[in-house]
Coordinates of N, CA, C and O in Angstrom, one line a residue:
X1 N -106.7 68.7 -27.9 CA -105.6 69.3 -28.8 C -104.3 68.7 -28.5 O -103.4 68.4 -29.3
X2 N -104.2 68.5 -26.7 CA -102.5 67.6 -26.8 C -103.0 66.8 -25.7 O -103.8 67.1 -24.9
X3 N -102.3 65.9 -25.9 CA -102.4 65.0 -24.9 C -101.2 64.4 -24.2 O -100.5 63.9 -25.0
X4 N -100.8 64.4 -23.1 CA -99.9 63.9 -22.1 C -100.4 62.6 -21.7 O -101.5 62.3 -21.1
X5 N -99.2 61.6 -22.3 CA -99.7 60.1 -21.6 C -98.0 59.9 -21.2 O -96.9 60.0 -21.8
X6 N -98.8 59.3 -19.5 CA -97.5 58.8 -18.6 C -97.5 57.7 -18.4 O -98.6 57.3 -18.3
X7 N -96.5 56.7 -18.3 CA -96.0 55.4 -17.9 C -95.2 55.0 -16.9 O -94.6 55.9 -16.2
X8 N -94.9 53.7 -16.6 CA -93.9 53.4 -16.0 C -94.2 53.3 -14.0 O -93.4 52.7 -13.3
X9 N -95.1 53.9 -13.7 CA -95.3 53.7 -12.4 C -95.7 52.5 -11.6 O -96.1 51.7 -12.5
X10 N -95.8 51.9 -10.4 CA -95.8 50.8 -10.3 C -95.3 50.8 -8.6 O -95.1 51.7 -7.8
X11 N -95.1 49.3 -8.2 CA -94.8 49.2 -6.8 C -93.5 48.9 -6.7 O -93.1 48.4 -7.8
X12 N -92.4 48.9 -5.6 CA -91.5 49.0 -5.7 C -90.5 49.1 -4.6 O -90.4 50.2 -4.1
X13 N -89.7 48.0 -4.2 CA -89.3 48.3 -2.7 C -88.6 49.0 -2.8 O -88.0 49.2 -3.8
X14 N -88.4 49.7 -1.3 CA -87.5 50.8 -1.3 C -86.0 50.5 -1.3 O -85.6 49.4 -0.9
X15 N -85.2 51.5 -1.7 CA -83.8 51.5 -2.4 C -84.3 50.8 -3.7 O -83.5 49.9 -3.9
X16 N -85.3 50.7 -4.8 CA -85.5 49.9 -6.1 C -84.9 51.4 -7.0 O -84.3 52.4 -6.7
X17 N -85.4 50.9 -8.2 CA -85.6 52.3 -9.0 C -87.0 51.9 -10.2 O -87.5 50.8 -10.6
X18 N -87.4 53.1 -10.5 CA -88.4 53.1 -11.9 C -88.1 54.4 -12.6 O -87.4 55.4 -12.2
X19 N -88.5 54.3 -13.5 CA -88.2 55.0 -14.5 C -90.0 56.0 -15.5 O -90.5 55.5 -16.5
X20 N -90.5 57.0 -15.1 CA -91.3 57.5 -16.4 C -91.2 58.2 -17.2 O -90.9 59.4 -17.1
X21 N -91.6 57.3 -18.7 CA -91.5 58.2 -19.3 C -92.7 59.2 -19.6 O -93.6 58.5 -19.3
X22 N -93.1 60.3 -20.0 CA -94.1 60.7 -20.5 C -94.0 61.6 -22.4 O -93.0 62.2 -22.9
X23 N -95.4 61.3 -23.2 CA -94.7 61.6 -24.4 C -96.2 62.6 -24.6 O -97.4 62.5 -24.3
X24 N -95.4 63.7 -25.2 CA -97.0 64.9 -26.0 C -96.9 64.4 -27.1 O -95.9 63.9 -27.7
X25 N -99.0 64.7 -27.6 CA -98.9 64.5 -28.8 C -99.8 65.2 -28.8 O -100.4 65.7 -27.9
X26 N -100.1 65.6 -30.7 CA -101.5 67.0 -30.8 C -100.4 68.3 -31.7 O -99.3 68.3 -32.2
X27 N -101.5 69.1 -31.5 CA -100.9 70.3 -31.9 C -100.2 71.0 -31.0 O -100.5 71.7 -30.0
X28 N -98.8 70.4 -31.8 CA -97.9 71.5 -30.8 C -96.5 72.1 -31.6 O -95.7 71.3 -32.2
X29 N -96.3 73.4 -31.5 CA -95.0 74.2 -32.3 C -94.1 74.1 -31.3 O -93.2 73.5 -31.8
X30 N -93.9 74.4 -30.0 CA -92.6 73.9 -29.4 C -93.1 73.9 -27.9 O -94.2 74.5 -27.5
X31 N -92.4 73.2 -27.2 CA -92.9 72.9 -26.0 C -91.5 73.4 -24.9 O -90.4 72.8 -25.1
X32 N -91.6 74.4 -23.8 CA -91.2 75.1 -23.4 C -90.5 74.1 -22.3 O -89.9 73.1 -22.4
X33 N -91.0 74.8 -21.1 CA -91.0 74.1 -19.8 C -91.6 72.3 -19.8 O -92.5 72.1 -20.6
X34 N -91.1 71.2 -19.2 CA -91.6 69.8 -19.2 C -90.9 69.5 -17.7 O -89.7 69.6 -17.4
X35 N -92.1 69.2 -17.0 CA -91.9 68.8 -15.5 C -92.3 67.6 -15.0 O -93.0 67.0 -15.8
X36 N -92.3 67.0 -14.1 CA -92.7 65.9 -13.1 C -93.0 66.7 -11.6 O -92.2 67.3 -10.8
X37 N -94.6 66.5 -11.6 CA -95.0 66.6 -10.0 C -94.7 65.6 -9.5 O -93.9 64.8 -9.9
X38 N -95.7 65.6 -8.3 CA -96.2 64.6 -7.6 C -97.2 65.0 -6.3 O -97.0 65.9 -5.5
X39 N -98.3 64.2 -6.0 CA -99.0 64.9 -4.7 C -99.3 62.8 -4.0 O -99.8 61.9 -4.5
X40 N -98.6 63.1 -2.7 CA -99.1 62.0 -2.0 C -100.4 62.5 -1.2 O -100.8 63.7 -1.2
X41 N -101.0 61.5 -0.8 CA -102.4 62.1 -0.3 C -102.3 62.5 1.2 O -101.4 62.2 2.0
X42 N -103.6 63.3 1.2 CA -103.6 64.3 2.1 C -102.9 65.2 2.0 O -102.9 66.0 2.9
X43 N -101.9 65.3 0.7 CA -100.4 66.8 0.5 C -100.6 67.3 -0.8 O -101.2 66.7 -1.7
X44 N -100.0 68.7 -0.9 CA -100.1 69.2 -2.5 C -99.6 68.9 -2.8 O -98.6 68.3 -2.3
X45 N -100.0 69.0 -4.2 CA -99.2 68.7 -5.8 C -97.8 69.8 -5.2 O -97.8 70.9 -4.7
X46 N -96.6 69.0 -5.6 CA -95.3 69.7 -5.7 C -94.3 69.4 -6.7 O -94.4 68.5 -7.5
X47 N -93.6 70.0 -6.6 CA -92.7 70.0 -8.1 C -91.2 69.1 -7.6 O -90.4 69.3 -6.8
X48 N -91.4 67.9 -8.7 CA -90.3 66.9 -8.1 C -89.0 67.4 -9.3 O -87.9 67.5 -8.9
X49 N -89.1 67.4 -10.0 CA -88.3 68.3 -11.1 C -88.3 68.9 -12.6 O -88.8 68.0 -13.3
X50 N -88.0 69.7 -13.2 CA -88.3 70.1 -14.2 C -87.0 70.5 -15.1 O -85.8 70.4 -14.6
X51 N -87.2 70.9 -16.7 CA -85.9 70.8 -17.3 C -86.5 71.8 -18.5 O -87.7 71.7 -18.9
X52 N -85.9 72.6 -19.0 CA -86.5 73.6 -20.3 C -86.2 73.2 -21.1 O -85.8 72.0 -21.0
X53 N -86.3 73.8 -22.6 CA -85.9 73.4 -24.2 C -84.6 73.2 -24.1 O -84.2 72.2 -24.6
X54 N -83.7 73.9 -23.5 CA -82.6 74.6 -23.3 C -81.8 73.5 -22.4 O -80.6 73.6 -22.3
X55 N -82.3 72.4 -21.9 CA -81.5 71.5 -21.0 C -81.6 71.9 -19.4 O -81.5 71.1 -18.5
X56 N -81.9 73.4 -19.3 CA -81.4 73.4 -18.1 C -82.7 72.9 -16.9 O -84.0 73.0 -17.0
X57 N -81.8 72.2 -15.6 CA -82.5 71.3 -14.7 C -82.8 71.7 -13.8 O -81.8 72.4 -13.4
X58 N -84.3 71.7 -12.7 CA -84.1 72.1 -11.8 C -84.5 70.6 -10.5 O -85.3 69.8 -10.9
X59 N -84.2 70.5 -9.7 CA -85.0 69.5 -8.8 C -85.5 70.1 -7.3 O -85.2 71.2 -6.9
X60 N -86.1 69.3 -6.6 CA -86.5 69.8 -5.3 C -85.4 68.8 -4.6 O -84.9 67.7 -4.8
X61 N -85.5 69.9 -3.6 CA -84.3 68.9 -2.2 C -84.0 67.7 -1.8 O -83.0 67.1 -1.5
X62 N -85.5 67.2 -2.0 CA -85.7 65.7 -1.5 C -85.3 64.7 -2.5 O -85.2 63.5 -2.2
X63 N -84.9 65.3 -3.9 CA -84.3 64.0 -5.0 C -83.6 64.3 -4.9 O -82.8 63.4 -4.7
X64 N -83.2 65.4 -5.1 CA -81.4 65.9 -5.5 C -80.7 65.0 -5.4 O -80.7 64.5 -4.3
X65 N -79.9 64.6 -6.4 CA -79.2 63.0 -6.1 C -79.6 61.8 -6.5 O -78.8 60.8 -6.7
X66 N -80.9 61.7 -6.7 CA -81.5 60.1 -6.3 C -82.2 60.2 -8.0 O -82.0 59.3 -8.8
X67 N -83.3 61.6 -8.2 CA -83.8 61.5 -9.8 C -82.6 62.0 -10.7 O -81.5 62.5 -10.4
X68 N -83.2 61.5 -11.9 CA -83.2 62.9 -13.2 C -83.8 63.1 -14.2 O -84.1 62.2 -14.9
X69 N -84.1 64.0 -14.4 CA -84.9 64.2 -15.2 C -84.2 64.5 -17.1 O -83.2 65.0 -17.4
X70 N -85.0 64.0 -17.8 CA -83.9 64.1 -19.4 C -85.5 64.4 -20.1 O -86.6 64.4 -19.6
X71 N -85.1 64.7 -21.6 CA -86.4 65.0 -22.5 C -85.9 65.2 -23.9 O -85.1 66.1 -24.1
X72 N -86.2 64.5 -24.8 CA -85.9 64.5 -26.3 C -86.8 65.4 -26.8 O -88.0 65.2 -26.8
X73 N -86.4 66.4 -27.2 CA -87.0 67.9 -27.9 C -87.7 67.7 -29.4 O -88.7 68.3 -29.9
X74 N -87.0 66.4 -30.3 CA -87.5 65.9 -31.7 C -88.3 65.2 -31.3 O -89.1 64.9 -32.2
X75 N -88.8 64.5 -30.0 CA -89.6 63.1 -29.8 C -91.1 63.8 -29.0 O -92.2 63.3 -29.0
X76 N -90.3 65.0 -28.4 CA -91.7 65.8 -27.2 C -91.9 64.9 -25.9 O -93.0 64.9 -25.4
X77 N -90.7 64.2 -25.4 CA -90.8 63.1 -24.3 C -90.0 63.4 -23.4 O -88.9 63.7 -23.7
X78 N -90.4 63.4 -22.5 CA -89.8 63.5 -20.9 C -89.6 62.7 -20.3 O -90.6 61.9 -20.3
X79 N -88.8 62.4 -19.6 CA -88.5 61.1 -18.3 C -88.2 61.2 -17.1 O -87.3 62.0 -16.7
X80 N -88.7 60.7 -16.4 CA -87.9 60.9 -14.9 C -87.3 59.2 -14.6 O -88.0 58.2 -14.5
X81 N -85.8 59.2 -14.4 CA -85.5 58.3 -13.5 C -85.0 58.0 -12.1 O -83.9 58.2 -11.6
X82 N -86.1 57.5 -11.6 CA -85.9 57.7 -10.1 C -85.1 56.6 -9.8 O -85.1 55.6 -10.5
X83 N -84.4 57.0 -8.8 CA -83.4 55.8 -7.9 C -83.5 55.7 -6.3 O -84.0 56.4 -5.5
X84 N -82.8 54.6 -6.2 CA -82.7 54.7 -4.3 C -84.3 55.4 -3.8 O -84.5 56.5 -3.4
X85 N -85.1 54.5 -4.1 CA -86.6 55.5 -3.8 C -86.5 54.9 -2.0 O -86.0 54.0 -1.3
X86 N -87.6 56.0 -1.9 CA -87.7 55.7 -0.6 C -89.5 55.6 -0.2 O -90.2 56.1 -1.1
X87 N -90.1 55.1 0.8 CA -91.4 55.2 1.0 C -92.2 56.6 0.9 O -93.3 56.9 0.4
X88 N -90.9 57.8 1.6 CA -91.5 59.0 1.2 C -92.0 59.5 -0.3 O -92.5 60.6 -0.5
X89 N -91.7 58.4 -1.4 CA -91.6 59.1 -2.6 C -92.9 58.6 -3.2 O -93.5 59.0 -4.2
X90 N -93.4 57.8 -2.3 CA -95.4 57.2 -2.7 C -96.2 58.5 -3.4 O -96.6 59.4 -2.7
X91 N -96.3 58.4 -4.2 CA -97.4 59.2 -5.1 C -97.6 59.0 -6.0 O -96.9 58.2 -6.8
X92 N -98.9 60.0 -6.3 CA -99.2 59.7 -8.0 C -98.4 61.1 -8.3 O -98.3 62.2 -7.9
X93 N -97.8 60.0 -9.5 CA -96.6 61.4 -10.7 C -97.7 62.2 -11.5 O -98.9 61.9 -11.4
X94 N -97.3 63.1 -12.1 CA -97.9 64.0 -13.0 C -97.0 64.2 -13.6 O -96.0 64.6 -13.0
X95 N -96.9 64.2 -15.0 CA -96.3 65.4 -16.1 C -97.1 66.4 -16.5 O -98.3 66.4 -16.6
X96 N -96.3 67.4 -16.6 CA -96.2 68.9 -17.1 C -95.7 69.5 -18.2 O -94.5 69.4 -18.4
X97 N -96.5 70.1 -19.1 CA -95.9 70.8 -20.2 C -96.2 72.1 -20.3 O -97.3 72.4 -19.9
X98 N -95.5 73.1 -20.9 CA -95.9 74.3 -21.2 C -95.9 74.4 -22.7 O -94.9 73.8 -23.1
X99 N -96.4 74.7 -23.4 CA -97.2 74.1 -25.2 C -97.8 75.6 -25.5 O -98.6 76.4 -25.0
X100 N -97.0 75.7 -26.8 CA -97.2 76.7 -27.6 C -97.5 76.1 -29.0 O -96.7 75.5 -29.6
X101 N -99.2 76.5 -29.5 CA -99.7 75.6 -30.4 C -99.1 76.4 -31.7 O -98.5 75.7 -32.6
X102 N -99.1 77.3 -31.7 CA -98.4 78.3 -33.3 C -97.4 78.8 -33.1 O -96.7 78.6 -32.1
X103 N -97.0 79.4 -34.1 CA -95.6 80.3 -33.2 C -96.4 81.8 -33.6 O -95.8 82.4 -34.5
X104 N -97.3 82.4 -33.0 CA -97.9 83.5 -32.6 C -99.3 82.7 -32.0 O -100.1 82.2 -32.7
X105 N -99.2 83.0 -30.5 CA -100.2 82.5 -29.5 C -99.5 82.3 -28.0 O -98.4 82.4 -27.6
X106 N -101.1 82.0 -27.4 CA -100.5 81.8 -25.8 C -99.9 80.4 -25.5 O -100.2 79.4 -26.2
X107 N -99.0 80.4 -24.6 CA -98.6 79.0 -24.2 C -99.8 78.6 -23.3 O -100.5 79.5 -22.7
X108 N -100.1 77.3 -23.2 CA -100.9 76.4 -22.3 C -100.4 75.7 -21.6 O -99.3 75.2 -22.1
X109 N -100.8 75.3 -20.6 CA -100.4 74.3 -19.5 C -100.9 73.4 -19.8 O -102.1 73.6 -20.0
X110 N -100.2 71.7 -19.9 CA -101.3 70.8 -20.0 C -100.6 69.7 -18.8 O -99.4 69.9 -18.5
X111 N -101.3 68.6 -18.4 CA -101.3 67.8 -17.3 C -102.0 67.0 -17.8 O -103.1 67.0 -18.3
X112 N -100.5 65.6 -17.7 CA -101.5 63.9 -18.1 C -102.1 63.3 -16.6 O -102.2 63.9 -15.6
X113 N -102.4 62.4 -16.8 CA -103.7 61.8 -16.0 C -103.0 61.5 -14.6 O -103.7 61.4 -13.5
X114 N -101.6 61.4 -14.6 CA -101.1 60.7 -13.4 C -100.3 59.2 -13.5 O -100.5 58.6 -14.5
X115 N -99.5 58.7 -12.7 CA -99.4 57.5 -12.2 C -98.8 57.0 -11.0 O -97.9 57.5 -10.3
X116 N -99.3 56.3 -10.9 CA -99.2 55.9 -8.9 C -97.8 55.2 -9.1 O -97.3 54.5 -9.9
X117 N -97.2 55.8 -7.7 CA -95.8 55.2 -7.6 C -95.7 54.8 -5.8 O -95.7 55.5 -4.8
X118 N -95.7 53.3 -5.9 CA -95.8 53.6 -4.4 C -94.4 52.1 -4.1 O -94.1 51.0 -4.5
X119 N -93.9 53.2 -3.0 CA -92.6 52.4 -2.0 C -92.8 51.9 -1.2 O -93.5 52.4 -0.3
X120 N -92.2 50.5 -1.0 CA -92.5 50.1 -0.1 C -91.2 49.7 1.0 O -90.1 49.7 0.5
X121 N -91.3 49.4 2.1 CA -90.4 49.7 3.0 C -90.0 48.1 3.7 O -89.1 48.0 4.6

């Protein structure tokens, strides 16, 4: 029904920057919450930042400063641009959406495939 496809990940020395975008497509009436994880291995999936319909941003500690996150609401696309990365920031990304297919129904959660982002030092 929707699909989340992400881009942009890749290798990258540290202090570099990259950029992902991720775009929904499918049946969707408005899409709420749009986030960026991330889980390096052996660690959980955690939340690197997120942004609502509404603009408003949130980040975790460890970017604050360094990402940001933006999302065109006519396009259904999210981005994160990372900067000043550091080796800590090696993982595979995830996007996040919260997707409301009608406008009477449940919202769903959906998650694209990933993309490996790895720093190197």
């Amino acid at each position: 029904q929707v699909q989340l496809v992400e881009s942009g990940g890749g290798l990258v020395q540290a202090g570099g920057s990259l950029r992902l975008p991720c775009a929904a497509s499918g049946s969707i009436f408005s899409i709420n919450a749009m986030s960026w994880y991330r889980q390096a291995p052996g660690r959980q999936r955690e939340l690197v930042a997120g942004i609502t319909s509404g603009g408003s941003r949130n980040y975790a500690d460890s970017v604050k400063g360094r990402f940001t996150i933006s999302r065109d609401n006519a396009k259904n696309t999210v981005s994160l641009q990372m900067n000043s990365l550091k080796s800590e920031d090696t993982a595979v990304y995830y996007c996040y959406a919260d997707i409301l297919h009608k406008i009477i129904g449940p919202r769903v959660d959906y998650w694209g495939q990933g993309t490996q982002v790895t720093v190197s030092s």
